[in-house]
Short mmCIF file of C-alpha atoms in Angstrom, two decimals:
data_model
loop_
_atom_site.label_atom_id
_atom_site.label_comp_id
_atom_site.label_asym_id
_atom_site.label_seq_id
_atom_site.Cartn_x
_atom_site.Cartn_y
_atom_site.Cartn_z
CA LYS D 255 -4.91 27.44 28.49
CA GLN D 256 -6.44 28.00 25.06
CA GLU D 257 -9.44 25.84 24.19
CA VAL D 258 -10.96 25.64 20.73
CA THR D 259 -14.46 24.30 20.09
CA GLN D 260 -16.12 23.59 16.78
CA ILE D 261 -19.84 23.31 16.27
CA PRO D 262 -21.44 21.28 14.83
CA ALA D 263 -19.31 18.16 15.11
CA ALA D 264 -20.96 16.73 12.01
CA LEU D 265 -23.11 18.19 9.26
CA SER D 266 -24.90 16.65 6.28
CA VAL D 267 -26.35 18.90 3.59
CA PRO D 268 -27.67 18.50 0.05
CA GLU D 269 -25.52 19.73 -2.80
CA GLY D 270 -25.87 23.43 -3.58
CA GLU D 271 -26.56 24.65 -0.06
CA ASN D 272 -24.63 27.49 1.51
CA LEU D 273 -23.33 26.54 4.93
CA VAL D 274 -21.54 27.96 7.95
CA LEU D 275 -19.09 26.19 10.21
CA ASN D 276 -18.39 27.69 13.62
CA CYS D 277 -15.24 27.89 15.71
CA SER D 278 -14.88 29.46 19.14
CA PHE D 279 -11.79 30.00 21.26
CA THR D 280 -11.36 31.00 24.89
CA ASP D 281 -8.30 33.28 24.82
CA SER D 282 -8.56 36.24 22.45
CA ALA D 283 -4.80 36.97 22.55
CA ILE D 284 -4.12 35.21 19.28
CA TYR D 285 -1.58 35.81 16.52
CA ASN D 286 -3.68 34.23 13.78
CA LEU D 287 -6.36 31.65 13.03
CA GLN D 288 -6.29 29.05 10.29
CA TRP D 289 -8.93 26.85 8.72
CA PHE D 290 -7.82 23.47 7.42
CA ARG D 291 -9.43 20.69 5.42
CA GLN D 292 -8.65 17.03 6.13
CA ASP D 293 -9.72 14.13 3.95
CA PRO D 294 -10.00 10.67 5.59
CA GLY D 295 -6.60 9.20 6.42
CA LYS D 296 -4.79 12.19 4.99
CA GLY D 297 -2.91 15.22 6.21
CA LEU D 298 -4.24 18.76 6.53
CA THR D 299 -4.57 21.30 3.76
CA SER D 300 -4.55 24.95 4.75
CA LEU D 301 -7.59 26.77 3.36
CA LEU D 302 -7.47 30.24 4.84
CA LEU D 303 -5.31 32.12 7.35
CA ILE D 304 -6.62 35.22 9.11
CA GLN D 305 -4.20 37.47 10.97
CA SER D 306 -5.41 38.88 14.28
CA SER D 307 -5.67 42.34 12.72
CA GLN D 308 -7.92 41.09 9.90
CA ARG D 309 -11.67 40.55 9.84
CA GLU D 310 -12.00 38.07 7.00
CA GLN D 311 -10.30 36.21 4.18
CA THR D 312 -11.78 34.83 0.98
CA SER D 313 -10.69 32.11 -1.41
CA GLY D 314 -13.07 31.05 -4.15
CA ARG D 315 -16.27 29.74 -2.56
CA LEU D 316 -14.79 29.98 0.93
CA ASN D 317 -14.99 32.95 3.26
CA ALA D 318 -13.63 32.96 6.79
CA SER D 319 -14.39 35.68 9.31
CA LEU D 320 -12.76 36.47 12.63
CA ASP D 321 -14.20 38.30 15.63
CA LYS D 322 -11.29 38.24 18.04
CA SER D 323 -13.01 40.10 20.84
CA SER D 324 -15.80 37.53 21.06
CA GLY D 325 -13.50 34.58 20.37
CA ARG D 326 -15.30 33.41 17.24
CA SER D 327 -14.59 32.51 13.65
CA THR D 328 -16.87 31.22 10.94
CA LEU D 329 -16.13 29.43 7.70
CA TYR D 330 -18.73 30.06 5.04
CA ILE D 331 -18.93 27.65 2.10
CA ALA D 332 -21.03 28.81 -0.82
CA ALA D 333 -22.84 26.48 -3.22
CA SER D 334 -21.54 23.31 -1.58
CA GLN D 335 -20.42 20.39 -3.76
CA PRO D 336 -19.90 16.68 -3.00
CA GLY D 337 -16.16 17.30 -3.35
CA ASP D 338 -16.36 19.56 -0.30
CA SER D 339 -17.04 16.51 1.88
CA ALA D 340 -14.22 16.36 4.43
CA THR D 341 -13.40 17.33 8.01
CA TYR D 342 -12.82 21.04 8.55
CA LEU D 343 -10.55 22.08 11.40
CA CYS D 344 -9.85 25.48 12.83
CA ALA D 345 -6.66 26.23 14.72
CA VAL D 346 -5.47 29.28 16.64
CA ASN D 347 -1.90 30.43 17.09
CA ASP D 348 -1.55 32.07 20.51
CA LEU D 349 0.71 35.05 21.07
CA ASP D 350 2.34 33.40 24.06
CA ALA D 351 2.26 29.77 22.96
CA GLY D 352 5.61 29.59 21.21
CA ASN D 353 4.05 29.26 17.78
CA MET D 354 2.01 26.22 18.76
CA LEU D 355 -1.37 25.72 17.06
CA THR D 356 -4.35 24.69 19.18
CA PHE D 357 -6.92 22.81 17.12
CA GLY D 358 -10.60 22.30 17.53
CA GLY D 359 -12.10 18.83 17.18
CA GLY D 360 -13.30 19.50 13.66
CA THR D 361 -16.60 19.47 11.78
CA ARG D 362 -17.22 16.42 9.57
CA LEU D 363 -19.07 17.66 6.50
CA MET D 364 -20.97 15.43 4.09
CA VAL D 365 -22.43 17.02 0.96
CA LYS D 366 -24.93 14.70 -0.70
CA PRO D 367 -25.44 14.77 -4.48
CA ASP S 223 7.84 22.72 -4.36
CA THR S 224 7.12 19.06 -3.72
CA GLY S 225 5.34 19.62 -0.41
CA VAL S 226 6.03 18.04 2.97
CA SER S 227 6.93 14.38 2.71
CA GLN S 228 6.53 11.83 5.51
CA ASN S 229 7.75 8.25 5.63
CA PRO S 230 6.57 5.64 6.21
CA ARG S 231 2.86 6.21 5.55
CA HIS S 232 1.90 3.34 7.81
CA LYS S 233 3.77 1.54 10.58
CA ILE S 234 2.58 -1.49 12.53
CA THR S 235 4.68 -2.52 15.49
CA LYS S 236 4.48 -4.62 18.60
CA ARG S 237 4.34 -3.07 22.03
CA GLY S 238 7.81 -2.41 23.40
CA GLN S 239 9.49 -1.93 20.03
CA ASN S 240 11.16 1.31 18.92
CA VAL S 241 9.95 3.17 15.83
CA THR S 242 11.32 6.12 13.87
CA PHE S 243 9.48 8.41 11.47
CA ARG S 244 11.00 10.81 8.97
CA CYS S 245 9.76 14.17 7.72
CA ASP S 246 11.17 16.13 4.78
CA PRO S 247 9.87 19.72 4.88
CA ILE S 248 9.44 22.14 2.00
CA SER S 249 13.01 23.01 1.11
CA GLU S 250 13.06 26.72 1.94
CA HIS S 251 11.06 26.38 5.16
CA ASN S 252 13.01 27.01 8.35
CA ARG S 253 10.39 25.82 10.86
CA LEU S 254 9.28 22.22 11.28
CA TYR S 255 6.55 20.92 13.57
CA TRP S 256 5.36 17.55 14.83
CA TYR S 257 1.74 16.95 15.80
CA ARG S 258 -0.16 13.85 16.91
CA GLN S 259 -3.78 13.13 15.99
CA THR S 260 -6.03 10.41 17.37
CA LEU S 261 -9.23 9.32 15.68
CA GLY S 262 -11.97 11.93 15.73
CA GLN S 263 -9.80 14.57 17.40
CA GLY S 264 -7.89 17.59 16.21
CA PRO S 265 -4.09 17.39 16.07
CA GLU S 266 -2.12 18.04 19.27
CA PHE S 267 1.22 19.85 19.25
CA LEU S 268 4.31 17.82 20.14
CA THR S 269 7.37 19.90 19.28
CA TYR S 270 8.88 22.32 16.80
CA PHE S 271 12.26 23.33 15.39
CA GLN S 272 13.57 26.51 13.95
CA ASN S 273 16.42 25.41 11.72
CA GLU S 274 18.23 22.77 13.82
CA ALA S 275 17.18 24.14 17.22
CA GLN S 276 14.31 22.48 19.08
CA LEU S 277 12.47 25.47 20.55
CA GLU S 278 9.38 24.02 22.17
CA LYS S 279 8.25 20.66 23.52
CA SER S 280 4.79 19.69 24.71
CA ARG S 281 4.11 17.84 27.94
CA LEU S 282 2.78 15.10 25.65
CA LEU S 283 6.37 14.43 24.58
CA SER S 284 7.40 11.97 27.31
CA ASP S 285 10.98 10.81 27.74
CA ARG S 286 10.21 7.93 25.37
CA PHE S 287 9.88 10.44 22.53
CA SER S 288 12.80 12.20 20.90
CA ALA S 289 12.95 14.42 17.85
CA GLU S 290 15.92 15.68 15.90
CA ARG S 291 16.52 17.95 12.97
CA PRO S 292 20.20 17.68 12.10
CA LYS S 293 21.49 20.43 9.80
CA GLY S 294 18.07 22.05 9.82
CA SER S 295 16.72 19.95 6.99
CA PHE S 296 14.77 16.70 7.51
CA SER S 297 13.56 15.65 10.93
CA THR S 298 13.09 12.33 12.68
CA LEU S 299 10.72 11.44 15.49
CA GLU S 300 11.62 8.34 17.49
CA ILE S 301 9.38 6.57 19.97
CA GLN S 302 11.09 4.08 22.27
CA ARG S 303 9.33 1.20 24.03
CA THR S 304 6.06 1.85 22.23
CA GLU S 305 2.76 1.51 24.08
CA GLN S 306 -0.73 0.92 22.71
CA GLY S 307 -1.60 4.48 23.66
CA ASP S 308 0.98 5.71 21.15
CA SER S 309 -1.26 4.52 18.30
CA ALA S 310 -2.12 7.67 16.34
CA MET S 311 -1.43 9.64 13.18
CA TYR S 312 1.84 11.56 13.48
CA LEU S 313 1.78 14.69 11.36
CA CYS S 314 4.67 16.88 10.30
CA ALA S 315 4.30 20.46 9.11
CA SER S 316 6.67 23.16 7.94
CA SER S 317 6.53 26.92 7.58
CA LEU S 318 8.67 29.89 6.64
CA PHE S 319 9.27 32.03 9.70
CA GLY S 320 8.86 35.65 8.70
CA GLY S 321 6.74 34.71 5.72
CA ALA S 322 3.30 36.18 5.13
CA GLY S 323 1.15 34.91 7.98
CA GLU S 324 3.41 31.88 8.47
CA LYS S 325 0.95 29.42 6.98
CA LEU S 326 1.64 25.81 7.96
CA PHE S 327 1.91 23.11 5.31
CA PHE S 328 1.24 19.57 6.51
CA GLY S 329 2.41 16.23 5.23
CA SER S 330 0.13 13.23 4.78
CA GLY S 331 1.18 11.77 8.12
CA THR S 332 2.46 8.46 9.43
CA GLN S 333 -0.24 6.19 10.86
CA LEU S 334 1.18 4.20 13.77
CA SER S 335 -0.54 1.10 15.09
CA VAL S 336 0.89 -0.52 18.21
CA LEU S 337 -0.35 -4.08 18.76
#
């Protein structure tokens, strides 16, 4: 059974810092991996999707990498801003899971002005 | 593209009552998913449809839960005889099967509180 872990569970940084969020998964037979952002009491917004054949994806100040063999992904946020404060979730789509996403518990990020 | 719409946003009910949630996916999306999220946790998969066919159901979906997607458009999730443990955010998502990477688009969720 796929298990997804995110470290750290919570992170507080001053504005302007570059930061890295970590995601690890136990079964490397994945179809893709997605990073989502969730604001309090709201739904999820997809940030980046990395196919299993890809190493990384970039969107603006965000860069996500994938090392399938070691079961790891990182989300890099450059020049953090207070508006980046949210919970960041990673989710893997297993090859044999019938298109079900398995989510990690999330990292709660606070960027202080 | 108006996004995924979920109604109601909030639902408060007494234990033992039945509740029904509605999800309207992005119009051209053929896959629709239901997830459940409790406070401080990541979402957990419940079920998904491709068009009107329900293709997968989680063990979390007890016999008190039923989901439908008539005509392959909107979907409803019904919970019968609600229990306090059913209190959670119920999230709907849609995607285009065969699209690039099949990115999921989530709605804002329905927050259920069972008293």
